[in-house]
Amino acid sequence: MEEFLLFVLVGFVAQLADGALGMGFGVISSAILLGQGVTPALVSASVNAAKIPTGTVAALSHQANRNTDWPMARRLAVSGIVGGLVGALVLSNLKGDLLNLMIASYLLLIGTLIILRGLRGSAPRVLGTTRLGLIGGAGGLIEGIGGSWGPIVSSALLGAGVNPRNAIGSSAFAELMVSFAVFLTLGATFAGGMWGENTDWSDVGSSVAGLVVGGLPAALIGGHLARRVPKRPLTVAVGILAFGIGVRRMLLQF
């Protein structure tokens, strides 16, 4: 029961950050699950499972607040699904220390990028390009591997000069589509025995349920938060959390 309540709180806070910043739910949820020693494939599947109900409500909230640029959202979704499928398949076939090292390096990189964004008050140019196909594909790849779409996509869109409301709202809809595709892919690879024999979905059942219960009410006001909440302090806090978990996992490799 304590674990469930903890993840209700985590889901609520993470979704609040996601609604305000266009990132946070995946980074915070993945970092905490990884910190508990959950296997990377199960982390990605769990986070994407939680994102389906919370992401649906968030996307509707952004649409209600007229934050969604639909041509942009559709292009991000199509390329993101392709990248997400590749990421999920790569994740399902990687095992052991190499995968843990990749995840730790990923968290260090993502945490650094988010901290820089918060300190500078602007998004770093993650890809150095404004092409939505590349942005969506890269975001989908990271979503499939680590369950974190927003730090790549929202930051890249903002760095390219997209209106913050449109960047966050459009990214939210595309993320929902990508999460659904990634979850189905990871579920299929699990059924095919590609995760090994030491994975038990019941290990994260309470965590996922808590993330959903906590995330849903926060997602309802996500569209409003995209216009109201001060971004710098919350951005830096999310980045520090992701970076800290990355450091911890990196140290465990040695």
Coordinates of C-alpha atoms in Angstrom, one line a residue:
M1 CA 0.0 0.0 0.0
E2 CA 2.9 2.4 0.8
E3 CA 4.4 1.8 -2.6
F4 CA 1.1 2.5 -4.3
L5 CA 0.7 5.8 -2.4
L6 CA 4.2 6.8 -3.2
F7 CA 3.6 6.3 -6.9
V8 CA 0.3 8.2 -6.7
L9 CA 2.3 11.1 -5.5
V10 CA 5.0 10.6 -8.1
G11 CA 2.5 10.3 -10.9
F12 CA 0.7 13.5 -9.8
V13 CA 3.9 15.6 -9.5
A14 CA 5.4 14.1 -12.7
Q15 CA 2.3 14.8 -14.7
L16 CA 2.2 18.4 -13.3
A17 CA 5.7 18.9 -14.6
D18 CA 4.8 17.3 -17.9
G19 CA 1.8 19.6 -18.4
A20 CA 3.9 22.7 -17.6
L21 CA 7.1 21.8 -19.4
G22 CA 6.2 19.2 -22.0
M23 CA 8.5 16.8 -20.2
G24 CA 8.8 15.2 -16.8
F25 CA 6.4 12.2 -16.5
G26 CA 8.6 9.8 -18.4
V27 CA 11.9 11.1 -17.0
I28 CA 10.7 11.1 -13.3
S29 CA 8.9 7.7 -13.6
S30 CA 11.7 6.0 -15.4
A31 CA 14.4 7.3 -13.1
I32 CA 12.6 6.2 -9.9
L33 CA 11.8 2.7 -11.4
L34 CA 15.4 2.3 -12.6
G35 CA 16.6 3.4 -9.2
Q36 CA 14.6 0.6 -7.6
G37 CA 16.4 -1.9 -9.8
V38 CA 13.6 -2.7 -12.3
T39 CA 14.9 -4.0 -15.6
P40 CA 15.1 -1.4 -18.4
A41 CA 12.6 -3.2 -20.7
L42 CA 10.1 -3.5 -17.9
V43 CA 10.6 0.2 -17.0
S44 CA 9.9 1.3 -20.6
A45 CA 6.9 -0.9 -20.9
S46 CA 5.5 0.2 -17.5
V47 CA 6.0 3.9 -18.2
N48 CA 4.4 3.7 -21.6
A49 CA 1.5 1.7 -20.2
A50 CA 0.9 4.5 -17.7
K51 CA 1.2 7.1 -20.4
I52 CA -1.7 5.7 -22.4
P53 CA -4.5 6.8 -20.0
T54 CA -2.7 9.9 -18.6
G55 CA -1.6 10.9 -22.1
T56 CA -5.1 10.6 -23.5
V57 CA -6.4 13.0 -20.8
A58 CA -3.4 15.4 -21.3
A59 CA -3.9 15.5 -25.1
L60 CA -7.6 16.4 -24.6
S61 CA -6.7 19.1 -22.1
H62 CA -4.2 20.7 -24.5
Q63 CA -6.7 20.5 -27.3
A64 CA -9.4 22.2 -25.1
N65 CA -6.9 25.0 -24.4
R66 CA -6.1 25.2 -28.1
N67 CA -2.4 24.4 -27.6
T68 CA -2.2 21.7 -30.4
D69 CA -0.9 22.4 -33.9
W70 CA -2.4 19.4 -35.7
P71 CA -0.2 19.3 -38.8
M72 CA 2.9 19.4 -36.5
A73 CA 1.4 16.8 -34.2
R74 CA 0.7 14.4 -37.0
R75 CA 4.2 14.6 -38.4
L76 CA 5.7 14.1 -35.0
A77 CA 3.5 11.1 -34.4
V78 CA 4.3 9.3 -37.6
S79 CA 8.0 9.6 -37.4
G80 CA 7.9 9.1 -33.6
I81 CA 6.1 5.7 -34.0
V82 CA 8.8 4.5 -36.4
G83 CA 11.6 5.6 -34.0
G84 CA 9.7 4.1 -31.1
L85 CA 9.4 0.7 -32.8
V86 CA 13.1 0.7 -33.5
G87 CA 13.9 1.7 -29.9
A88 CA 11.6 -1.0 -28.4
L89 CA 13.1 -3.7 -30.5
V90 CA 16.7 -2.6 -29.7
L91 CA 15.8 -2.5 -26.0
S92 CA 14.3 -6.0 -26.1
N93 CA 17.4 -7.5 -27.6
L94 CA 19.9 -5.8 -25.3
K95 CA 21.0 -7.6 -22.1
G96 CA 23.1 -7.1 -19.1
D97 CA 25.8 -4.5 -18.3
L98 CA 25.9 -2.9 -21.8
L99 CA 22.2 -2.0 -21.5
N100 CA 22.5 -0.7 -18.0
L101 CA 25.5 1.5 -19.1
M102 CA 23.5 2.8 -22.0
I103 CA 20.6 3.7 -19.8
A104 CA 22.8 5.4 -17.2
S105 CA 24.5 7.4 -20.0
Y106 CA 21.1 8.4 -21.4
L107 CA 19.9 9.7 -18.0
L108 CA 23.1 11.7 -17.6
L109 CA 22.7 13.3 -21.0
I110 CA 19.0 14.0 -20.6
G111 CA 19.5 15.3 -17.1
T112 CA 22.2 17.7 -18.3
L113 CA 20.1 18.9 -21.2
I114 CA 17.1 19.7 -19.0
I115 CA 19.3 21.5 -16.4
L116 CA 20.8 23.6 -19.1
R117 CA 17.4 24.5 -20.4
G118 CA 16.2 25.6 -17.0
L119 CA 19.3 27.6 -16.2
R120 CA 19.4 29.3 -19.6
G121 CA 15.7 29.8 -19.8
S122 CA 15.6 28.4 -23.3
A123 CA 15.8 24.9 -24.9
P124 CA 19.2 23.6 -26.1
R125 CA 19.2 22.6 -29.8
V126 CA 19.1 18.8 -29.2
L127 CA 19.3 17.9 -32.9
G128 CA 20.5 21.0 -34.5
T129 CA 17.6 20.9 -37.0
T130 CA 14.1 22.0 -37.3
R131 CA 12.9 19.1 -39.4
L132 CA 10.0 17.5 -37.5
G133 CA 10.7 14.1 -39.0
L134 CA 14.1 13.9 -37.4
I135 CA 12.9 15.4 -34.1
G136 CA 10.0 12.9 -33.9
G137 CA 12.2 9.9 -34.9
A138 CA 14.8 10.7 -32.3
G139 CA 12.2 11.3 -29.7
G140 CA 10.5 8.0 -30.6
L141 CA 13.8 6.1 -30.3
I142 CA 14.4 7.4 -26.8
E143 CA 10.8 6.7 -25.9
G144 CA 11.2 3.1 -26.9
I145 CA 14.5 2.7 -25.0
G146 CA 13.9 4.8 -21.9
G147 CA 10.2 5.9 -21.9
S148 CA 11.2 9.6 -22.2
W149 CA 9.9 11.5 -25.2
G150 CA 9.5 15.1 -23.9
P151 CA 13.1 16.0 -23.2
I152 CA 14.1 15.4 -26.8
V153 CA 11.0 16.5 -28.7
S154 CA 9.7 19.4 -26.6
S155 CA 13.2 20.8 -26.1
A156 CA 14.0 20.5 -29.8
L157 CA 10.7 22.3 -30.8
L158 CA 11.3 25.1 -28.4
G159 CA 14.9 25.4 -29.5
A160 CA 13.7 25.8 -33.1
G161 CA 11.5 28.7 -32.1
V162 CA 8.1 27.0 -31.9
N163 CA 5.5 28.7 -29.7
P164 CA 5.8 27.0 -26.3
R165 CA 2.1 26.3 -26.1
N166 CA 2.1 24.7 -29.5
A167 CA 5.3 22.8 -28.9
I168 CA 3.9 21.2 -25.6
G169 CA 0.4 20.6 -26.9
S170 CA 1.5 19.0 -30.2
S171 CA 4.2 16.9 -28.5
A172 CA 1.6 15.6 -26.0
F173 CA -0.7 14.2 -28.7
A174 CA 2.3 12.7 -30.7
E175 CA 3.6 11.1 -27.5
L176 CA 0.3 9.4 -26.8
M177 CA 0.5 7.7 -30.2
V178 CA 4.1 6.7 -29.8
S179 CA 3.5 5.3 -26.3
F180 CA 0.7 3.1 -27.5
A181 CA 2.9 1.7 -30.3
V182 CA 5.9 1.2 -28.0
F183 CA 3.8 -0.6 -25.4
L184 CA 2.3 -3.0 -28.0
T185 CA 5.8 -3.7 -29.3
L186 CA 7.3 -4.4 -25.9
G187 CA 4.3 -6.6 -25.0
A188 CA 4.8 -8.6 -28.2
T189 CA 8.6 -9.1 -27.5
F190 CA 7.8 -10.1 -23.9
A191 CA 5.3 -12.7 -25.2
G192 CA 8.0 -13.9 -27.6
G193 CA 10.4 -14.6 -24.7
M194 CA 12.9 -11.8 -25.7
W195 CA 13.2 -10.4 -22.2
G196 CA 14.6 -13.5 -20.6
E197 CA 13.2 -15.4 -17.7
N198 CA 13.6 -13.0 -14.8
T199 CA 10.9 -10.5 -15.6
D200 CA 7.7 -10.4 -13.7
W201 CA 5.0 -7.8 -14.5
S202 CA 3.6 -8.1 -11.0
D203 CA 6.7 -6.4 -9.7
V204 CA 5.5 -3.1 -11.2
G205 CA 1.7 -3.5 -11.1
S206 CA 1.3 -1.4 -8.0
S207 CA 3.7 1.2 -9.4
V208 CA 1.9 1.6 -12.7
A209 CA -1.5 1.8 -11.0
G210 CA -0.2 4.5 -8.7
L211 CA 1.3 6.5 -11.7
V212 CA -2.1 6.4 -13.4
V213 CA -4.2 7.3 -10.4
G214 CA -1.9 10.2 -9.5
G215 CA -1.3 11.3 -13.1
L216 CA -4.9 11.5 -14.3
P217 CA -6.1 14.5 -12.2
A218 CA -2.9 16.4 -13.0
A219 CA -3.4 15.6 -16.7
L220 CA -6.8 17.3 -16.6
I221 CA -5.1 20.7 -16.0
G222 CA -2.1 20.1 -18.2
G223 CA -3.2 22.4 -21.0
H224 CA -3.8 25.2 -18.5
L225 CA -0.4 24.6 -16.8
A226 CA 1.4 25.0 -20.2
R227 CA 0.4 28.7 -20.0
R228 CA 0.8 29.4 -16.3
V229 CA 3.5 27.6 -14.3
P230 CA 7.0 29.2 -14.0
K231 CA 9.3 26.9 -15.8
R232 CA 12.9 27.4 -14.7
P233 CA 12.8 26.0 -11.1
L234 CA 10.7 22.9 -12.1
T235 CA 12.9 22.2 -15.1
V236 CA 16.1 22.3 -13.1
A237 CA 14.5 20.0 -10.4
V238 CA 13.5 17.4 -13.1
G239 CA 17.0 17.5 -14.6
I240 CA 18.8 17.1 -11.3
L241 CA 16.6 14.0 -10.5
A242 CA 17.4 12.3 -13.8
F243 CA 21.1 13.2 -13.6
G244 CA 21.4 11.9 -10.0
I245 CA 19.8 8.5 -10.9
G246 CA 22.1 8.3 -13.9
V247 CA 25.2 8.9 -11.7
R248 CA 24.0 6.2 -9.3
R249 CA 23.5 3.7 -12.0
M250 CA 26.9 4.5 -13.6
L251 CA 28.7 4.0 -10.2
L252 CA 27.0 0.6 -9.9
Q253 CA 28.8 -0.5 -13.1
F254 CA 32.2 -0.2 -11.5

